[in-house]
XYZ file of C-alpha atoms in Angstrom:
474
model
C -13.402 40.478 -0.200
C -16.271 41.966 -2.587
C -17.537 38.656 -3.929
C -17.520 36.900 -0.621
C -20.764 35.169 -0.301
C -22.849 33.713 2.679
C -23.846 29.972 2.058
C -25.323 27.174 3.742
C -23.972 23.576 3.268
C -26.085 20.561 3.533
C -24.541 17.308 3.454
C -25.074 13.948 5.139
C -21.171 13.717 6.218
C -19.457 17.025 7.488
C -16.370 18.205 6.997
C -14.644 16.910 10.163
C -15.517 14.026 12.163
C -15.390 14.029 16.024
C -14.366 11.226 18.881
C -12.159 11.627 21.962
C -8.456 11.043 22.273
C -6.718 8.767 25.116
C -7.342 11.544 27.546
C -11.007 11.590 26.779
C -10.764 15.212 25.355
C -12.984 16.087 22.218
C -10.686 16.134 18.905
C -12.011 17.063 15.554
C -10.714 14.907 12.415
C -10.734 15.721 8.925
C -13.751 14.113 7.328
C -13.551 11.079 5.176
C -14.872 11.226 1.332
C -13.789 13.383 -1.778
C -17.054 15.539 -1.409
C -15.527 17.140 2.061
C -12.198 17.750 -0.278
C -14.201 19.219 -3.247
C -16.042 21.947 -1.098
C -12.756 23.077 0.569
C -12.642 26.301 -1.787
C -16.032 27.216 -0.484
C -15.062 27.489 3.150
C -11.886 29.261 2.188
C -13.665 32.030 0.052
C -16.855 32.391 1.622
C -18.908 32.754 4.907
C -20.221 29.001 5.123
C -22.314 27.640 7.366
C -22.456 23.851 7.111
C -25.157 21.145 7.796
C -24.387 17.770 8.791
C -25.534 14.487 10.252
C -24.071 13.825 13.701
C -22.732 10.337 13.147
C -20.898 9.252 16.887
C -22.101 9.695 20.149
C -19.550 12.424 20.775
C -21.344 14.243 17.416
C -24.495 13.860 18.965
C -23.673 15.385 22.332
C -21.878 18.117 20.720
C -25.027 18.431 18.470
C -27.442 19.163 21.636
C -24.821 22.154 22.832
C -25.723 24.242 19.120
C -23.587 24.995 16.532
C -19.838 25.502 17.004
C -17.085 27.585 15.097
C -14.629 25.001 13.161
C -11.594 25.708 11.445
C -10.343 24.320 8.164
C -6.867 23.149 7.389
C -5.883 26.372 5.892
C -7.246 28.376 8.667
C -10.344 29.665 7.526
C -13.032 29.724 10.184
C -16.860 28.216 9.118
C -19.975 27.507 11.446
C -20.799 23.798 11.650
C -24.463 22.927 13.049
C -24.921 19.131 13.249
C -28.081 17.384 13.184
C -28.848 14.452 15.767
C -31.262 12.104 14.141
C -33.211 9.094 15.739
C -30.881 6.346 15.594
C -33.661 4.007 14.191
C -34.683 6.741 11.634
C -31.080 7.364 10.485
C -30.583 3.588 10.248
C -33.474 3.032 7.823
C -32.507 6.252 6.039
C -28.866 5.380 5.411
C -28.854 1.619 5.470
C -31.955 0.952 4.046
C -33.056 3.593 1.662
C -29.861 5.750 0.796
C -27.669 2.679 0.623
C -28.593 0.489 -1.269
C -32.062 1.607 -2.467
C -31.014 4.916 -4.284
C -27.369 4.015 -4.891
C -28.628 0.864 -6.578
C -30.927 2.407 -8.728
C -28.759 4.720 -9.822
C -25.616 2.420 -10.199
C -27.803 -0.271 -12.095
C -27.105 -2.531 -9.453
C -30.628 -3.345 -8.501
C -30.148 -7.341 -9.260
C -27.875 -7.078 -6.281
C -30.605 -6.435 -3.607
C -30.936 -9.445 -1.158
C -34.721 -8.519 -1.299
C -35.877 -6.257 -3.735
C -39.425 -6.815 -2.929
C -39.262 -5.940 0.371
C -42.084 -3.056 1.430
C -40.133 0.056 1.206
C -42.642 2.359 2.541
C -41.970 2.476 6.266
C -38.339 2.504 5.924
C -38.906 5.691 3.446
C -41.615 7.636 5.843
C -39.728 6.824 8.681
C -36.386 6.886 7.603
C -35.483 8.814 4.571
C -38.437 11.430 5.175
C -37.815 12.267 8.995
C -33.889 12.443 8.438
C -34.458 15.089 5.604
C -37.070 16.830 7.415
C -34.524 17.024 10.258
C -32.327 18.742 7.808
C -34.996 20.855 6.089
C -35.745 22.399 9.763
C -32.177 23.373 10.280
C -32.004 24.778 7.001
C -34.993 26.921 7.733
C -33.808 27.770 10.773
C -30.672 28.936 9.351
C -32.284 30.951 6.793
C -34.344 32.864 9.433
C -30.854 33.474 10.853
C -29.339 34.824 8.021
C -31.937 35.284 5.148
C -29.994 36.314 2.492
C -27.640 33.284 2.432
C -27.951 30.731 -0.794
C -28.499 26.776 0.125
C -26.219 24.029 -1.457
C -27.669 20.688 -1.072
C -25.728 17.917 -1.811
C -26.404 14.141 -3.522
C -28.506 11.471 -3.076
C -29.034 11.611 0.847
C -31.500 15.009 0.457
C -33.059 14.208 -2.394
C -36.777 15.867 -0.815
C -35.146 18.154 1.688
C -35.522 20.886 -0.887
C -38.895 20.832 -1.262
C -39.693 20.747 2.453
C -37.450 23.857 2.234
C -39.357 25.388 -0.233
C -42.621 24.891 0.655
C -41.632 27.226 4.057
C -39.275 29.824 2.249
C -40.785 30.480 -0.782
C -37.964 33.007 -1.467
C -35.178 30.812 -0.343
C -32.271 30.197 -3.089
C -31.387 26.690 -3.352
C -29.144 24.333 -5.617
C -28.652 20.650 -5.409
C -25.496 18.873 -6.629
C -26.126 15.157 -7.501
C -22.706 13.443 -7.027
C -23.868 9.877 -8.595
C -25.093 9.228 -12.160
C -28.746 9.795 -12.811
C -30.690 7.313 -14.547
C -33.637 7.337 -17.037
C -37.535 6.794 -16.280
C -37.379 2.839 -16.820
C -34.613 2.207 -14.313
C -36.878 3.953 -11.799
C -39.673 1.373 -12.405
C -38.467 -0.614 -9.674
C -39.240 1.466 -6.891
C -43.036 2.666 -5.685
C -44.671 5.228 -7.892
C -45.146 7.549 -5.003
C -41.851 7.544 -4.096
C -39.877 8.367 -7.314
C -42.320 11.137 -7.878
C -41.163 12.626 -4.661
C -37.891 12.193 -5.233
C -37.879 14.185 -8.600
C -40.546 17.017 -7.114
C -37.862 17.362 -4.101
C -35.001 17.946 -6.790
C -37.667 20.067 -8.721
C -38.037 22.526 -6.147
C -34.307 23.769 -6.348
C -33.236 26.871 -8.298
C -30.527 25.047 -9.891
C -29.305 21.104 -10.314
C -26.147 20.189 -11.358
C -24.614 16.513 -12.120
C -21.388 15.586 -13.385
C -21.828 14.957 -16.864
C -24.510 15.773 -19.743
C -25.680 12.152 -19.843
C -26.852 12.443 -16.273
C -27.947 15.495 -16.619
C -30.109 14.283 -20.127
C -31.355 11.384 -17.954
C -32.658 13.532 -15.287
C -34.630 15.822 -17.702
C -36.050 13.044 -19.147
C -37.336 11.592 -16.193
C -38.411 14.725 -14.892
C -40.778 14.807 -18.043
C -41.958 11.590 -17.323
C -42.821 11.780 -13.706
C -43.813 15.310 -13.427
C -45.274 15.815 -16.793
C -45.727 19.244 -18.290
C -44.617 21.009 -14.914
C -41.016 19.829 -15.905
C -40.903 22.713 -18.776
C -40.812 25.468 -15.884
C -38.471 23.230 -13.445
C -35.017 24.451 -12.422
C -31.972 25.288 -14.487
C -29.882 21.774 -14.698
C -26.570 21.881 -15.675
C -23.324 19.540 -16.110
C -20.036 20.340 -14.646
C -17.347 17.228 -13.917
C -15.950 18.140 -10.307
C -12.513 17.883 -10.138
C -9.200 18.052 -7.824
C -6.595 20.321 -5.923
C -3.584 19.548 -8.383
C -1.013 21.459 -5.998
C -2.445 19.217 -2.775
C -1.993 16.100 -4.759
C 1.318 16.959 -5.912
C 2.620 18.374 -3.222
C 1.474 15.360 -1.105
C 3.742 13.287 -3.547
C 6.596 14.774 -2.827
C 6.525 14.133 0.833
C 8.973 11.969 2.503
C 6.276 9.905 4.185
C 4.189 9.161 1.045
C 7.711 8.042 -0.360
C 8.352 5.731 2.007
C 4.776 4.118 1.572
C 5.983 2.537 -1.320
C 8.204 0.180 0.497
C 4.651 -0.862 2.384
C 2.941 -1.409 -1.200
C 5.728 -3.515 -3.098
C 8.252 -5.124 -0.934
C 9.263 -7.492 -3.889
C 7.928 -5.374 -7.001
C 7.141 -7.096 -9.720
C 8.205 -5.494 -13.471
C 5.161 -3.915 -13.754
C 1.828 -3.063 -11.558
C -1.852 -2.726 -12.381
C -3.121 -0.530 -9.984
C -6.890 0.129 -8.580
C -8.036 2.473 -5.748
C -11.734 1.571 -4.813
C -13.823 1.113 -2.253
C -15.543 -2.643 -1.570
C -18.733 -1.377 -3.349
C -20.303 -3.355 -5.957
C -20.632 -0.290 -8.124
C -16.752 -0.128 -8.383
C -16.481 -3.713 -10.332
C -13.501 -5.296 -8.689
C -14.267 -8.697 -9.466
C -14.787 -8.326 -12.974
C -11.397 -6.609 -13.126
C -9.667 -9.331 -10.942
C -11.195 -11.998 -13.511
C -9.855 -9.885 -16.531
C -6.430 -9.777 -14.833
C -6.640 -13.784 -14.434
C -8.101 -14.256 -17.844
C -5.082 -12.086 -18.959
C -2.659 -14.201 -16.876
C -4.026 -17.266 -18.435
C -3.554 -16.527 -21.882
C -0.173 -14.598 -21.301
C 2.004 -16.754 -19.806
C 4.781 -14.974 -20.238
C 3.141 -11.858 -17.953
C 3.168 -14.438 -14.727
C 5.882 -13.610 -12.449
C 6.761 -10.057 -14.506
C 2.969 -8.207 -13.498
C 1.300 -7.777 -10.412
C -1.990 -6.401 -9.649
C -2.184 -4.476 -6.524
C -5.687 -3.519 -4.941
C -6.434 -0.858 -2.255
C -10.082 -1.300 -1.452
C -11.282 0.569 1.345
C -14.098 -1.463 2.939
C -17.096 0.184 2.597
C -21.262 -0.174 4.121
C -20.329 -3.396 5.616
C -23.363 -2.733 8.080
C -25.393 -3.540 4.889
C -25.873 -6.999 3.889
C -25.235 -6.787 0.337
C -21.892 -4.837 0.843
C -21.161 -7.436 3.022
C -21.827 -10.203 0.704
C -19.437 -8.502 -2.120
C -16.825 -7.657 0.030
C -16.041 -10.976 0.880
C -16.509 -12.163 -2.696
C -14.049 -9.619 -3.656
C -11.638 -11.895 -1.206
C -12.230 -15.161 -2.557
C -11.615 -13.921 -6.031
C -8.434 -12.767 -5.333
C -7.412 -15.728 -3.284
C -9.024 -17.934 -6.371
C -6.605 -15.918 -8.825
C -3.434 -16.612 -6.206
C -4.097 -19.810 -5.704
C -4.223 -20.907 -9.260
C -1.135 -18.541 -11.006
C 0.939 -17.789 -7.733
C 4.170 -19.013 -7.067
C 6.473 -18.935 -3.700
C 8.181 -15.937 -5.125
C 5.182 -14.208 -7.012
C 1.854 -12.970 -5.733
C -0.311 -12.097 -8.686
C -3.123 -10.105 -6.634
C -2.048 -8.064 -3.688
C -5.557 -7.018 -2.018
C -4.886 -4.396 0.746
C -8.430 -3.606 2.811
C -7.183 -0.471 4.363
C -8.218 2.787 4.796
C -5.102 4.810 3.978
C -5.001 7.890 1.911
C -1.224 8.500 2.268
C -1.259 4.538 0.976
C -3.247 5.642 -2.001
C -1.147 8.492 -2.938
C 2.180 6.619 -2.887
C 0.282 3.842 -4.901
C -0.482 6.425 -7.663
C 3.179 7.204 -7.967
C 4.067 4.007 -8.830
C 1.786 2.342 -10.920
C 2.309 1.269 -14.984
C -1.315 0.929 -15.652
C -4.482 2.091 -13.249
C -7.745 0.071 -13.647
C -10.746 1.807 -13.028
C -13.671 -0.527 -14.603
C -16.974 1.326 -12.463
C -19.977 -0.340 -13.930
C -21.311 3.053 -13.089
C -19.629 6.358 -11.525
C -21.024 9.711 -11.033
C -17.437 10.628 -12.148
C -14.626 8.526 -10.202
C -11.897 10.906 -9.015
C -9.447 8.521 -8.520
C -9.144 8.788 -12.647
C -8.125 12.383 -12.216
C -5.943 11.960 -8.987
C -3.725 9.483 -9.845
C -2.207 10.843 -13.222
C -1.161 13.839 -11.700
C 1.591 12.392 -9.373
C 2.544 9.233 -11.314
C 6.178 8.477 -11.691
C 5.915 5.510 -14.304
C 4.448 7.150 -17.416
C 1.298 5.450 -16.542
C -1.510 4.264 -18.770
C -5.508 4.771 -17.698
C -7.575 1.864 -18.333
C -11.097 3.962 -17.787
C -14.865 2.579 -17.710
C -17.397 3.687 -20.215
C -19.498 4.165 -17.758
C -17.593 6.261 -15.677
C -18.363 10.099 -15.616
C -14.479 10.945 -16.048
C -14.588 9.001 -19.639
C -16.795 11.889 -20.890
C -13.442 14.461 -20.212
C -10.773 11.635 -20.795
C -11.794 9.795 -23.522
C -8.761 10.700 -25.863
C -6.176 9.647 -23.237
C -7.310 6.537 -22.164
C -7.705 2.860 -22.985
C -11.487 2.560 -22.682
C -13.467 -0.701 -21.184
C -16.795 -2.095 -20.976
C -17.215 -2.944 -17.400
C -19.307 -5.826 -18.132
C -17.076 -7.754 -20.537
C -13.942 -9.715 -18.570
C -12.572 -10.604 -22.205
C -12.782 -6.819 -23.391
C -11.120 -5.753 -19.914
C -8.505 -8.341 -20.337
C -7.463 -7.104 -23.814
C -7.485 -3.623 -22.657
C -5.148 -4.468 -19.720
C -2.758 -6.054 -22.433
C -2.802 -3.364 -24.479
C -2.091 -0.716 -22.076
C 0.991 -2.766 -20.886
C 2.088 -2.664 -24.600
C 1.834 0.825 -25.297
C 4.978 2.606 -26.570
C 6.652 5.021 -23.949
C 5.949 8.117 -26.405
C 2.248 7.356 -25.986
C 1.912 6.652 -22.421
C 3.689 10.061 -21.711
C 1.603 12.105 -23.773
C -1.659 10.734 -22.701
C -0.404 11.416 -19.183
C 0.553 14.816 -19.928
C -2.700 15.517 -21.278
C -4.663 14.515 -18.456
C -2.888 16.329 -16.415
C -3.046 19.185 -18.413
C -7.175 18.691 -18.552
C -7.067 18.480 -14.571
C -5.088 21.675 -14.058
C -7.210 23.742 -16.646
C -10.432 22.408 -14.742
C -9.511 22.258 -11.095
C -11.331 22.452 -7.873
C -11.421 26.463 -7.788
C -12.810 26.437 -11.263
C -15.618 23.933 -10.442
C -16.596 25.942 -7.450
C -16.735 28.629 -9.608
C -19.034 27.395 -11.744
C -21.287 26.253 -9.150
C -21.730 29.609 -8.223
C -22.029 30.971 -11.698
C -24.912 28.593 -12.111
C -26.395 29.705 -8.860
C -26.463 33.528 -9.999
C -27.543 32.593 -13.539
C -30.605 30.872 -11.860
C -31.464 33.506 -9.240
C -31.292 35.856 -12.315
C -33.960 33.757 -14.180
C -36.268 33.449 -11.227
C -36.597 37.176 -10.575
């Protein structure tokens, strides 16, 4: 193909994970997370080398043998290079700096830190910087092998790697997509100034930096001006383009017999109306306030008891980190409290399912009446796009104003303030009472938006931004 490009994709998690089967043979499985799915069109249409961390012992052993050729689900071939980090360095990088520090700062969760006064200098130097340097070394080696390739860094795990590459290969074409929210200068004050400046300088070394929304883009420009001074005027091309999903993939999944059968797993005794949430057990997803809002609705609307149920499919997340472990426990306690207060022998108000089960999620997407996404802050939130594509009950989306997806879907959702439980209870009540014609119209509009701005369009937009940035630099 004339427009095929040579690309180096760099992310913490890879497109596949490796383990051993019952016979001790090495097997590869599709990697978890939306980022892997989002970048799939790159592998299909371009010549890709993918650099990622070696997570398991099997992956560490594979990394020692050098890059391998892998095959995507559609048969496309790509080159995979795994980087094996020192275990303690990776722990400091991932469990101390990336999560929770950077994640909490950028999601407005700093108050959740167990010890926000802890000295981060050692974890930053020996963890985050060390792992980013290992990624940069791998990128430089790949650029030396293929000098014409463009580098696409992904997300908050790799903020300083672009600077480490730029200083060694000034001519390289570098871009960075940040998949989480960005925050203004004041929010960064909780961190040491040298760390904050290094983060911004690292991203500043790219030719292009992109975010999901204009809100996050503007905050980045503002914070670069505050922390980098007048140099910010000559920085990268900074753009906003919301990520999307592959509508055809989800529509095909929803038609599969094994997905349809999973509905019985969800609702052995389905109530008349179902309020659904599909999240991780992450404080940013705000499950506890969502449960409390449902409890408040049941308190003031006794007529809904026994008729409406909340189903929460929550994937346990980052439980090696104390803040996440504590939040997951509180999620379970809150659901139990509501069930104890309002439940009966025939009806359980909140069904909490803590499995990581993608097909179960798709089955749930088909069968909700109200979908609750009340994130404290979200870079985008793909659930808000995925679920309406396949819903079969004219379901209504209740969406946080602080989710990046709100900027796209505002006209067709019931909005909520993520911090206001009473407001969320009002929104759930309103969503349950919307007339059928309006529900259908909103659902159709969301589907049309996602189809018109699908994953292929997002990937094409990123490559177009890279072309603009390269032209500007030339």
